[in-house]
Coordinates of C-alpha atoms in Angstrom, one line a residue:
Chain P
M1 CA -1.7 -33.4 56.5
V2 CA -1.7 -33.8 60.3
K3 CA -4.1 -36.6 59.9
Y4 CA -1.8 -38.3 57.4
I5 CA 1.2 -38.0 59.8
I6 CA -0.8 -39.4 62.7
K7 CA -2.0 -42.3 60.5
K8 CA 1.6 -43.0 59.6
L9 CA 2.7 -42.8 63.2
I10 CA 0.1 -45.3 64.2
I11 CA 1.2 -47.7 61.5
L12 CA 4.7 -47.2 62.7
I13 CA 3.9 -48.1 66.2
V14 CA 1.8 -51.1 65.1
T15 CA 4.7 -52.4 62.9
V16 CA 7.2 -52.0 65.7
L17 CA 5.0 -53.8 68.1
A18 CA 4.5 -56.6 65.6
V19 CA 8.2 -56.9 65.0
S20 CA 8.9 -57.1 68.7
F21 CA 6.2 -59.7 69.1
V22 CA 7.6 -61.9 66.3
I23 CA 11.1 -61.6 67.6
F24 CA 10.1 -62.3 71.1
M25 CA 8.0 -65.3 70.1
L26 CA 10.8 -66.8 68.0
F27 CA 13.1 -66.7 71.0
S28 CA 10.5 -68.1 73.4
I29 CA 9.6 -71.1 71.4
I30 CA 13.1 -72.5 71.2
P31 CA 13.6 -75.1 73.9
S32 CA 16.4 -73.7 75.9
D33 CA 16.6 -72.7 79.6
P34 CA 19.3 -70.1 80.1
A35 CA 19.2 -70.7 83.9
V36 CA 20.2 -74.3 83.4
N37 CA 22.7 -73.4 80.8
K38 CA 24.3 -71.0 83.3
L39 CA 24.2 -72.9 86.5
G40 CA 24.6 -76.4 85.1
I41 CA 22.3 -79.4 85.5
N42 CA 23.3 -80.0 89.1
A43 CA 22.0 -76.7 90.3
T44 CA 19.3 -76.7 93.0
E45 CA 15.7 -75.8 92.1
E46 CA 15.8 -72.7 94.3
S47 CA 18.8 -71.2 92.7
L48 CA 17.4 -71.9 89.2
A49 CA 14.1 -70.2 90.2
A50 CA 16.0 -67.3 91.6
L51 CA 18.0 -66.9 88.4
R52 CA 14.9 -67.2 86.2
A53 CA 13.2 -64.5 88.3
E54 CA 16.3 -62.3 87.8
Y55 CA 16.1 -62.7 84.0
G56 CA 12.3 -62.4 84.0
L57 CA 11.7 -65.9 82.7
E58 CA 8.8 -67.0 84.9
G59 CA 5.2 -66.8 83.9
P60 CA 3.4 -67.5 80.6
V61 CA 4.7 -66.2 77.3
L62 CA 2.2 -63.5 76.8
V63 CA 2.7 -62.1 80.3
R64 CA 6.4 -62.1 79.7
Y65 CA 5.9 -60.4 76.4
F66 CA 3.9 -57.6 77.9
R67 CA 6.4 -57.2 80.7
Y68 CA 9.2 -57.0 78.0
I69 CA 7.3 -54.4 76.0
G70 CA 6.7 -52.4 79.2
G71 CA 10.4 -52.5 79.9
V72 CA 11.3 -51.6 76.3
C73 CA 9.2 -48.4 76.6
T74 CA 11.5 -47.3 79.4
L75 CA 14.5 -48.5 77.5
D76 CA 15.0 -51.6 79.6
F77 CA 15.7 -54.6 77.4
G78 CA 16.3 -57.0 80.1
K79 CA 19.6 -58.4 81.3
S80 CA 22.4 -60.1 79.3
Y81 CA 23.0 -63.8 80.1
T82 CA 26.7 -63.7 79.6
Y83 CA 27.8 -60.2 80.6
G84 CA 25.5 -60.0 83.6
M85 CA 24.8 -56.3 82.8
K86 CA 21.8 -54.6 81.4
V87 CA 21.3 -54.9 77.7
S88 CA 20.4 -51.2 77.4
Q89 CA 23.8 -50.4 78.9
L90 CA 25.5 -52.8 76.6
I91 CA 23.8 -51.3 73.5
G92 CA 24.2 -47.7 74.8
E93 CA 28.0 -48.1 74.8
R94 CA 28.1 -49.3 71.3
I95 CA 25.3 -47.6 69.4
F96 CA 27.2 -44.4 69.0
I97 CA 29.6 -46.1 66.6
N98 CA 26.7 -47.3 64.4
I99 CA 25.0 -43.9 64.5
V100 CA 28.2 -42.1 63.4
L101 CA 28.9 -44.7 60.7
S102 CA 25.4 -44.5 59.2
L103 CA 25.2 -40.7 59.4
M104 CA 28.6 -40.3 57.9
S105 CA 27.7 -42.6 55.0
L106 CA 24.4 -40.8 54.5
I107 CA 26.2 -37.5 54.3
I108 CA 28.7 -38.8 51.9
V109 CA 26.0 -40.3 49.7
T110 CA 24.0 -37.0 49.6
V111 CA 26.9 -34.7 49.2
V112 CA 28.6 -36.7 46.5
S113 CA 25.7 -38.1 44.5
I114 CA 23.3 -35.2 44.0
P115 CA 25.8 -32.7 42.5
V116 CA 27.6 -35.5 40.5
G117 CA 24.3 -36.9 39.2
M118 CA 23.2 -33.4 38.1
L119 CA 26.6 -32.8 36.5
L120 CA 26.5 -36.1 34.7
A121 CA 23.1 -35.4 33.3
H122 CA 24.7 -32.4 31.6
V123 CA 27.5 -34.3 30.0
D124 CA 25.0 -36.7 28.4
K125 CA 26.1 -38.0 25.0
T126 CA 29.8 -37.1 25.3
K127 CA 32.7 -39.4 25.0
W128 CA 33.0 -39.5 28.8
E129 CA 29.6 -41.2 29.1
N130 CA 30.8 -44.8 28.4
F131 CA 33.8 -44.3 30.7
I132 CA 31.6 -43.0 33.5
E133 CA 29.1 -45.8 33.0
I134 CA 31.8 -48.5 33.4
I135 CA 33.3 -46.9 36.5
N136 CA 29.8 -46.6 37.9
Q137 CA 28.9 -50.2 37.2
V138 CA 32.1 -51.5 38.8
V139 CA 31.7 -49.5 42.0
M140 CA 28.1 -50.3 42.2
S141 CA 28.8 -54.0 42.0
M142 CA 31.3 -54.0 44.9
P143 CA 30.1 -55.5 48.2
P144 CA 30.8 -53.1 51.0
F145 CA 33.0 -55.5 52.9
L146 CA 35.2 -56.2 49.9
L147 CA 35.5 -52.5 49.2
G148 CA 36.4 -52.1 52.9
I149 CA 39.3 -54.5 52.5
I150 CA 40.4 -52.8 49.3
L151 CA 40.4 -49.4 51.1
T152 CA 42.3 -50.9 54.0
F153 CA 44.8 -52.2 51.6
I154 CA 45.2 -48.9 49.8
F155 CA 45.0 -46.4 52.6
G156 CA 46.1 -48.6 55.5
I157 CA 48.9 -50.7 54.1
I158 CA 50.3 -48.8 51.1
F159 CA 49.7 -45.2 52.1
K160 CA 49.6 -45.8 55.9
F161 CA 47.0 -43.1 56.5
F162 CA 45.6 -45.2 59.4
S163 CA 46.7 -48.5 61.0
P164 CA 44.3 -51.2 60.1
G165 CA 42.4 -52.8 62.9
R166 CA 43.7 -50.2 65.4
Y167 CA 40.4 -48.7 66.5
I168 CA 40.4 -45.4 68.3
A169 CA 37.7 -45.1 71.0
Y170 CA 35.5 -42.1 70.7
N171 CA 35.7 -41.2 74.3
K172 CA 39.5 -41.1 74.2
D173 CA 40.2 -39.2 71.0
F174 CA 37.1 -38.0 69.3
W175 CA 38.7 -36.6 66.2
G176 CA 41.0 -39.6 65.8
F177 CA 37.8 -41.7 66.0
M178 CA 36.1 -39.6 63.3
G179 CA 39.2 -40.0 61.1
Y180 CA 39.2 -43.7 61.6
M181 CA 35.5 -43.8 60.7
I182 CA 36.1 -42.2 57.3
C183 CA 37.2 -45.5 55.6
P184 CA 34.3 -47.6 56.9
A185 CA 31.9 -44.9 55.9
L186 CA 33.4 -44.7 52.4
A187 CA 33.3 -48.5 52.1
L188 CA 29.6 -48.4 53.0
S189 CA 28.6 -45.4 50.9
L190 CA 30.6 -45.6 47.6
P191 CA 28.5 -48.4 46.0
K192 CA 25.4 -46.6 47.1
C193 CA 26.7 -43.3 45.7
A194 CA 27.2 -45.0 42.3
M195 CA 23.6 -46.3 42.4
C196 CA 22.2 -42.9 43.5
I197 CA 24.2 -41.1 40.8
R198 CA 22.8 -43.3 38.1
L199 CA 19.3 -43.1 39.4
L200 CA 19.3 -39.3 39.7
R201 CA 20.9 -38.9 36.3
S202 CA 18.4 -41.2 34.5
S203 CA 15.5 -39.5 36.2
I204 CA 16.8 -36.0 35.3
L205 CA 17.2 -37.2 31.7
E206 CA 13.7 -38.7 31.7
E207 CA 12.1 -35.5 33.1
K208 CA 14.0 -33.4 30.6
K209 CA 12.0 -34.9 27.8
K210 CA 8.6 -33.9 29.3
D211 CA 6.5 -31.0 28.0
Y212 CA 6.6 -28.8 31.0
V213 CA 10.3 -28.4 30.5
K214 CA 9.7 -27.1 27.0
V215 CA 7.1 -24.7 28.4
A216 CA 9.5 -23.5 31.0
L217 CA 12.2 -22.9 28.4
A218 CA 9.7 -21.2 26.1
K219 CA 8.7 -18.8 28.8
G220 CA 12.3 -17.7 28.8
N221 CA 13.9 -19.7 31.6
S222 CA 17.6 -20.3 31.3
N223 CA 18.8 -23.9 31.1
G224 CA 20.1 -23.8 34.6
R225 CA 17.0 -22.3 36.0
A226 CA 14.9 -24.9 34.3
L227 CA 17.1 -27.6 35.8
Y228 CA 16.9 -26.3 39.3
K229 CA 13.4 -24.9 39.6
H230 CA 11.5 -27.4 37.4
I231 CA 13.4 -30.6 36.6
L232 CA 15.2 -31.2 39.8
V233 CA 12.1 -30.9 42.0
N234 CA 10.5 -33.8 40.1
A235 CA 13.6 -35.8 39.5
I236 CA 14.6 -35.8 43.2
M237 CA 11.6 -37.7 44.3
P238 CA 12.7 -41.2 43.4
T239 CA 16.1 -40.3 44.8
I240 CA 14.8 -39.4 48.2
T241 CA 13.0 -42.7 48.4
F242 CA 16.1 -44.4 47.2
I243 CA 18.3 -42.6 49.8
S244 CA 15.9 -43.7 52.6
M245 CA 16.1 -47.3 51.3
I246 CA 19.9 -47.0 51.1
L247 CA 20.1 -45.7 54.7
A248 CA 18.2 -48.8 55.8
D249 CA 20.5 -51.0 53.8
M250 CA 23.5 -49.3 55.2
I251 CA 22.5 -49.9 58.7
A252 CA 22.3 -53.6 58.0
Q253 CA 25.5 -53.7 55.9
G254 CA 27.3 -51.7 58.6
I255 CA 27.3 -54.8 60.7
V256 CA 29.4 -56.6 58.2
V257 CA 31.6 -53.5 57.5
E258 CA 32.2 -53.2 61.3
Q259 CA 34.0 -56.6 61.2
V260 CA 36.3 -55.5 58.4
F261 CA 37.6 -52.6 60.4
S262 CA 37.2 -54.3 63.7
L263 CA 34.9 -51.6 65.1
P264 CA 33.3 -52.6 68.5
G265 CA 29.8 -51.6 67.4
L266 CA 26.4 -53.4 67.6
G267 CA 27.5 -55.8 64.9
R268 CA 30.2 -57.4 66.9
C269 CA 28.0 -57.4 70.0
L270 CA 25.3 -59.2 68.0
L271 CA 27.7 -61.8 66.6
N272 CA 29.1 -62.4 70.1
A273 CA 25.6 -62.8 71.4
I274 CA 24.7 -65.2 68.7
S275 CA 27.7 -67.4 69.4
T276 CA 27.0 -67.4 73.1
R277 CA 23.2 -67.7 72.6
D278 CA 22.6 -64.5 74.6
Y279 CA 19.0 -64.0 73.6
P280 CA 18.1 -60.7 75.3
V281 CA 21.0 -59.0 73.6
I282 CA 20.1 -60.4 70.2
E283 CA 16.4 -59.4 70.7
G284 CA 17.4 -55.9 71.8
I285 CA 19.8 -55.2 68.9
I286 CA 17.4 -56.6 66.3
L287 CA 14.6 -54.6 67.7
I288 CA 16.6 -51.4 67.6
I289 CA 17.7 -52.0 64.0
A290 CA 14.2 -52.9 62.9
T291 CA 12.7 -49.9 64.7
S292 CA 15.2 -47.5 63.0
I293 CA 14.4 -48.9 59.6
V294 CA 10.7 -48.5 60.2
V295 CA 11.2 -45.0 61.4
I296 CA 13.3 -44.2 58.3
G297 CA 10.5 -45.5 56.0
T298 CA 7.9 -43.4 57.8
L299 CA 10.1 -40.3 57.6
N300 CA 10.4 -40.9 53.9
D301 CA 6.7 -41.0 53.4
I302 CA 6.2 -37.9 55.5
I303 CA 9.0 -36.0 53.6
H304 CA 7.3 -37.0 50.3
A305 CA 4.0 -35.7 51.4
V306 CA 5.6 -32.4 52.6
I307 CA 7.6 -31.9 49.4
D308 CA 5.1 -33.1 46.7
P309 CA 1.9 -31.1 46.5
R310 CA 0.3 -33.9 44.4
I311 CA 0.5 -36.4 47.3
R312 CA -0.4 -33.7 49.8
E313 CA -3.7 -32.8 48.1
D314 CA -4.7 -36.5 47.9
L315 CA -4.7 -36.7 51.6
Chain O
M1 CA 20.8 -45.4 23.7
K2 CA 18.8 -48.5 22.8
K3 CA 21.9 -50.2 21.4
R4 CA 24.0 -49.6 24.4
I5 CA 21.6 -51.2 26.8
D6 CA 21.5 -54.3 24.6
S7 CA 25.3 -54.5 24.5
S8 CA 25.5 -54.3 28.3
L9 CA 22.9 -57.0 28.5
V10 CA 24.9 -59.2 26.2
I11 CA 28.1 -58.6 28.2
G12 CA 26.2 -59.5 31.3
Y13 CA 24.9 -62.8 29.9
V14 CA 28.4 -63.7 28.6
I15 CA 29.9 -63.1 32.0
L16 CA 27.2 -65.2 33.7
G17 CA 27.6 -67.9 31.1
L18 CA 31.3 -68.1 31.6
F19 CA 30.8 -68.5 35.4
V20 CA 28.2 -71.3 34.9
L21 CA 30.7 -73.0 32.5
F22 CA 33.5 -72.6 35.0
V23 CA 31.3 -74.2 37.7
L24 CA 30.2 -77.0 35.3
I25 CA 33.8 -77.8 34.4
G26 CA 34.5 -78.3 38.1
L27 CA 31.8 -81.0 38.2
F28 CA 33.8 -83.1 35.7
Y29 CA 37.4 -82.1 36.2
E30 CA 39.2 -81.0 39.3
P31 CA 43.0 -80.8 39.2
Y32 CA 43.1 -81.3 43.0
D33 CA 40.9 -82.2 45.8
G34 CA 39.7 -78.8 47.2
N35 CA 40.0 -79.9 50.8
Y36 CA 43.4 -81.6 50.5
M37 CA 45.9 -79.6 52.6
N38 CA 49.5 -79.6 51.3
L39 CA 51.4 -77.5 53.8
S40 CA 54.5 -77.3 51.6
D41 CA 52.4 -75.2 49.1
K42 CA 51.2 -72.9 51.8
L43 CA 50.2 -69.5 50.3
A44 CA 51.9 -70.4 47.0
T45 CA 51.6 -67.8 44.3
P46 CA 49.9 -68.6 41.0
S47 CA 51.8 -70.9 38.8
F48 CA 51.2 -73.6 36.2
K49 CA 50.8 -76.2 39.0
H50 CA 48.2 -74.1 40.8
F51 CA 46.5 -71.6 38.5
F52 CA 45.3 -69.3 41.3
G53 CA 47.9 -70.3 43.9
C54 CA 47.2 -71.8 47.3
D55 CA 45.6 -70.7 50.5
Q56 CA 47.0 -70.7 54.0
Y57 CA 46.6 -74.5 54.4
G58 CA 48.0 -75.2 50.9
R59 CA 44.7 -75.9 49.4
D60 CA 44.3 -75.1 45.7
I61 CA 42.5 -71.8 45.3
Y62 CA 41.3 -72.6 41.8
V63 CA 39.3 -75.6 43.0
R64 CA 38.2 -73.8 46.2
V65 CA 36.8 -70.9 44.1
Q66 CA 35.0 -73.4 42.0
Y67 CA 33.4 -75.0 45.1
G68 CA 32.6 -71.6 46.5
L69 CA 30.9 -70.4 43.3
R70 CA 29.0 -73.6 43.1
N71 CA 27.7 -73.1 46.7
S72 CA 26.9 -69.5 46.0
L73 CA 25.0 -70.4 42.8
I74 CA 23.0 -73.1 44.6
I75 CA 22.1 -70.9 47.5
G76 CA 21.4 -67.9 45.2
L77 CA 19.3 -69.8 42.7
S78 CA 17.3 -71.8 45.2
S79 CA 16.5 -68.9 47.5
T80 CA 15.5 -66.7 44.6
F81 CA 13.3 -69.5 43.2
F82 CA 11.5 -70.3 46.5
G83 CA 11.4 -66.8 47.8
G84 CA 10.3 -65.4 44.4
M85 CA 7.6 -68.1 44.0
A86 CA 6.2 -67.4 47.5
G87 CA 6.4 -63.7 47.0
V88 CA 4.7 -63.7 43.6
I89 CA 1.9 -65.9 44.8
I90 CA 1.3 -63.9 48.0
G91 CA 1.5 -60.6 46.1
A92 CA -0.8 -61.8 43.3
V93 CA -3.4 -62.9 45.8
C94 CA -3.2 -59.7 47.8
G95 CA -3.2 -57.4 44.8
Y96 CA -6.0 -59.2 43.0
F97 CA -8.5 -59.7 45.9
G98 CA -7.6 -56.8 48.1
G99 CA -9.7 -56.3 51.2
V100 CA -9.1 -57.6 54.7
V101 CA -6.7 -60.4 53.7
D102 CA -4.7 -58.0 51.8
A103 CA -4.4 -55.6 54.7
V104 CA -3.4 -58.3 57.2
I105 CA -0.9 -59.9 54.9
M106 CA 0.6 -56.5 54.0
R107 CA 1.1 -55.7 57.7
I108 CA 3.0 -59.0 58.1
V109 CA 5.0 -58.2 55.0
D110 CA 5.8 -54.8 56.5
V111 CA 7.1 -56.5 59.6
L112 CA 9.4 -58.8 57.5
F113 CA 10.4 -55.7 55.4
A114 CA 11.6 -54.0 58.6
I115 CA 14.2 -56.6 59.3
P116 CA 17.0 -56.4 56.8
S117 CA 17.7 -59.7 55.0
I118 CA 21.2 -60.1 56.5
I119 CA 19.8 -59.6 60.0
L120 CA 16.9 -62.0 59.4
A121 CA 19.4 -64.6 58.2
L122 CA 21.6 -64.0 61.3
L123 CA 18.5 -64.4 63.4
F124 CA 17.6 -67.7 61.7
V125 CA 21.1 -69.0 62.0
S126 CA 21.3 -68.1 65.6
L127 CA 18.0 -70.0 66.3
F128 CA 18.9 -73.0 64.3
N129 CA 22.2 -74.3 63.0
S130 CA 24.0 -72.7 60.1
N131 CA 24.0 -75.1 57.2
M132 CA 23.1 -74.7 53.6
F133 CA 19.5 -75.5 54.0
N134 CA 18.9 -72.9 56.8
V135 CA 20.8 -70.3 54.9
I136 CA 18.6 -70.9 51.8
L137 CA 15.5 -70.8 54.0
A138 CA 16.5 -67.6 55.7
L139 CA 17.4 -65.8 52.4
S140 CA 14.2 -67.0 50.7
L141 CA 12.2 -65.7 53.6
A142 CA 14.0 -62.4 53.5
M143 CA 13.2 -62.1 49.8
I144 CA 9.4 -62.5 50.0
P145 CA 8.5 -58.9 51.1
S146 CA 10.1 -57.1 48.1
F147 CA 8.5 -59.5 45.6
T148 CA 5.2 -59.3 47.3
K149 CA 5.1 -55.5 47.4
M150 CA 6.2 -55.3 43.7
I151 CA 3.7 -57.9 42.4
R152 CA 0.9 -56.6 44.6
S153 CA 1.2 -53.1 43.2
E154 CA 1.1 -54.4 39.7
F155 CA -1.9 -56.6 40.3
H156 CA -3.7 -53.8 42.0
V157 CA -3.6 -51.7 38.8
I158 CA -4.2 -54.5 36.3
R159 CA -7.2 -56.0 38.0
K160 CA -9.2 -53.0 37.0
S161 CA -8.3 -53.2 33.4
D162 CA -10.8 -54.1 30.7
Y163 CA -9.4 -57.4 29.7
V164 CA -9.7 -58.8 33.2
L165 CA -13.3 -57.7 33.2
A166 CA -13.8 -59.3 29.8
S167 CA -12.3 -62.5 31.0
R168 CA -14.6 -62.4 34.1
M169 CA -17.6 -62.1 31.8
Y170 CA -16.5 -65.2 29.9
G171 CA -16.8 -66.9 33.2
S172 CA -13.1 -67.5 33.9
S173 CA -12.3 -68.5 37.5
H174 CA -10.2 -66.1 39.6
I175 CA -7.3 -68.6 39.6
R176 CA -7.3 -68.6 35.8
I177 CA -7.3 -64.9 35.6
I178 CA -4.5 -64.6 38.0
F179 CA -2.2 -67.1 36.4
R180 CA -3.2 -67.1 32.8
E181 CA -4.3 -63.5 32.2
I182 CA -2.5 -61.2 34.5
L183 CA 0.7 -63.0 35.4
P184 CA 2.1 -63.1 31.8
N185 CA 1.7 -59.3 31.7
V186 CA 3.9 -58.8 34.8
Y187 CA 6.4 -61.4 33.7
P188 CA 9.1 -58.9 32.7
I189 CA 8.9 -57.3 36.1
I190 CA 9.2 -60.7 37.8
I191 CA 12.3 -61.6 35.8
N192 CA 13.8 -58.2 36.7
C193 CA 13.0 -58.7 40.3
M194 CA 14.5 -62.2 40.2
F195 CA 17.8 -60.9 39.0
I196 CA 17.9 -58.2 41.6
A197 CA 17.0 -60.7 44.2
F198 CA 19.6 -63.2 43.0
N199 CA 22.2 -60.4 43.1
N200 CA 21.1 -59.6 46.7
S201 CA 21.1 -63.2 47.9
I202 CA 24.6 -63.8 46.5
L203 CA 25.7 -60.6 48.3
A204 CA 23.9 -61.6 51.5
E205 CA 25.4 -65.1 51.4
A206 CA 28.9 -63.7 51.0
G207 CA 28.3 -61.3 53.8
L208 CA 27.0 -64.1 56.1
S209 CA 29.9 -66.4 55.4
Y210 CA 32.3 -63.4 55.7
L211 CA 30.9 -63.0 59.3
G212 CA 31.5 -66.7 59.8
V213 CA 27.8 -67.7 60.2
G214 CA 27.0 -68.8 56.7
L215 CA 28.5 -72.1 55.4
Q216 CA 30.9 -73.5 57.9
P217 CA 34.4 -74.4 56.9
P218 CA 35.8 -76.6 55.4
A219 CA 32.9 -75.9 53.0
A220 CA 34.2 -73.2 50.6
S221 CA 32.3 -70.0 49.9
L222 CA 33.4 -66.7 48.4
G223 CA 32.7 -64.9 51.7
N224 CA 34.7 -67.1 54.0
M225 CA 37.6 -67.2 51.5
I226 CA 37.6 -63.4 51.5
S227 CA 37.6 -63.3 55.3
Q228 CA 40.5 -65.8 55.4
A229 CA 42.4 -63.9 52.7
Q230 CA 42.0 -60.7 54.7
G231 CA 44.4 -62.0 57.3
Y232 CA 47.1 -62.4 54.6
L233 CA 46.5 -59.0 53.0
A234 CA 50.1 -57.9 53.4
T235 CA 51.9 -61.3 53.0
A236 CA 49.9 -63.0 50.2
P237 CA 47.9 -60.4 48.3
H238 CA 47.2 -62.7 45.4
Y239 CA 44.7 -64.6 47.5
I240 CA 42.4 -61.7 48.1
I241 CA 43.0 -60.2 44.7
I242 CA 41.9 -63.4 42.9
V243 CA 38.8 -64.1 45.1
G244 CA 37.9 -60.4 45.1
V245 CA 38.1 -60.0 41.4
I246 CA 36.1 -63.1 40.8
M247 CA 33.4 -61.9 43.2
I248 CA 33.3 -58.4 41.6
V249 CA 33.1 -59.7 38.1
L250 CA 30.3 -62.1 39.0
L251 CA 28.4 -59.2 40.6
I252 CA 29.1 -56.9 37.6
G253 CA 27.6 -59.6 35.3
L254 CA 24.6 -59.9 37.5
G255 CA 24.2 -56.1 37.7
L256 CA 24.4 -55.8 33.9
V257 CA 21.7 -58.4 33.4
S258 CA 19.4 -57.3 36.1
E259 CA 19.4 -53.7 34.8
G260 CA 18.2 -54.3 31.3
G261 CA 17.2 -50.6 31.2
S262 CA 14.5 -50.9 33.7
W263 CA 16.4 -50.9 36.9
H264 CA 15.2 -47.4 37.6
S265 CA 11.5 -48.3 37.1
A266 CA 11.9 -51.4 39.1
Y267 CA 13.0 -49.4 42.1
N268 CA 10.4 -46.8 41.4
R269 CA 7.6 -49.2 41.5
R270 CA 8.7 -50.8 44.7
F271 CA 7.5 -47.9 46.8
K272 CA 4.6 -46.8 44.8
N273 CA 2.0 -48.2 47.0

């Protein structure tokens, strides 16, 4: 088990290093000199060299890469070209919004979809089934940003629960901020909830047909106990994998949803950086997102191994 | 149970067929020029003159939607085709041969897999310009990992089966076995993957152009129309309703087709290995 976790951690580190290498290389091969961009073509050679040294642009690519990685280990992502401040500071101010958004959506998905999926597996073959299927299909097909606009329209403009586009900073009014985040989190999580409910329901129905359920019932287990102790343990496995994939997807989709609700998170920072060609910021943000996705994948594998004895024994 | 899956599949194909028909009609007959601005018709509501009304510059939304759908379909189809092809070939080679090549390629795929498609596309567009070609390239690249993983795990299992061995004994080459013996057996999975990928690429394209980094105006796309319409949410709700409903119906159609009963298994397989 410990060996398995260590192996997974090594793969994690290698993958993150590879991602950082690819991203760094991509940005170093493009012919663009930020020092010239900033100071203009008439700048003197000394001032250009000084600025390059400040941004860490001198030396061969590999040396720069290792310096960059060394910096990243101490959470130093270099210096932004446009803002003139450290990228880590820039990201640090904004990442809280993304963390709250992702965690809130994750909580909504888990809290809503697991009970509802179990409930719907019970109401199998009733007249509700078709109705639920249709609702599920419609919600599932909604892109998060469109759902965000619909939620803004319903709750912001018709019911006036919040004022659209009026973001409340978390360091000013924390609970107001949390309230404002509910709509973005809903926009992000509702389609995923629908997918998750369907997945859990279909895997419960599939497991129900298997022989071990018959054995469990024959031994005198009640229906409910068979569901909780026997079926759910097996049926939840694909759902856990799916939730981890969803979480990764939600982190990426969050960037679009941020724009709908004009949240000043990493997404807006990334878009600004793209339009001003502020490469250290782009690198830093993409690296953080990619790292979090790799970490989620690894956690998923480890959780699987912990829960499922069949995988555990194989190790 | 069996019957219901079939009926949803049929509904899905009908929806997609109608969309294709709608786009094809646009190639032969356009009531207006989609880029012609008529400011007196600014934000006009739907009428017989303009079926879907007009946008904030007085452009006909019906024609703009047609343009947008055409662009979405072109981007979706070509990125699915190229990305899918590349993914299937890489996955087939990795799964069939295994060994060092497989390990190295799978690490690279893991790296690509770690960067979400929309971020990869953003990265691409930030490095190069945002035009249709680059968007297609970025989305195809983003699609390769999931295809590769899926096909690889299938090939990994099938290469040990008896009929492959039999074919080897007949003296078939590896290439023949991959393409003529094994590939037809994973065909349903590839089709399923393709629909899911097509769905994702349409979503990603809409997301990109919603962010303003996909197709650049005046080119129409569902995403940038939604982002424009958002500004007129309170004053001209018909704009967002029409574009939004069209987008949702398109995605529902795609969802129905891509499911075909094996949606669950498709996602299950993806992480098996």
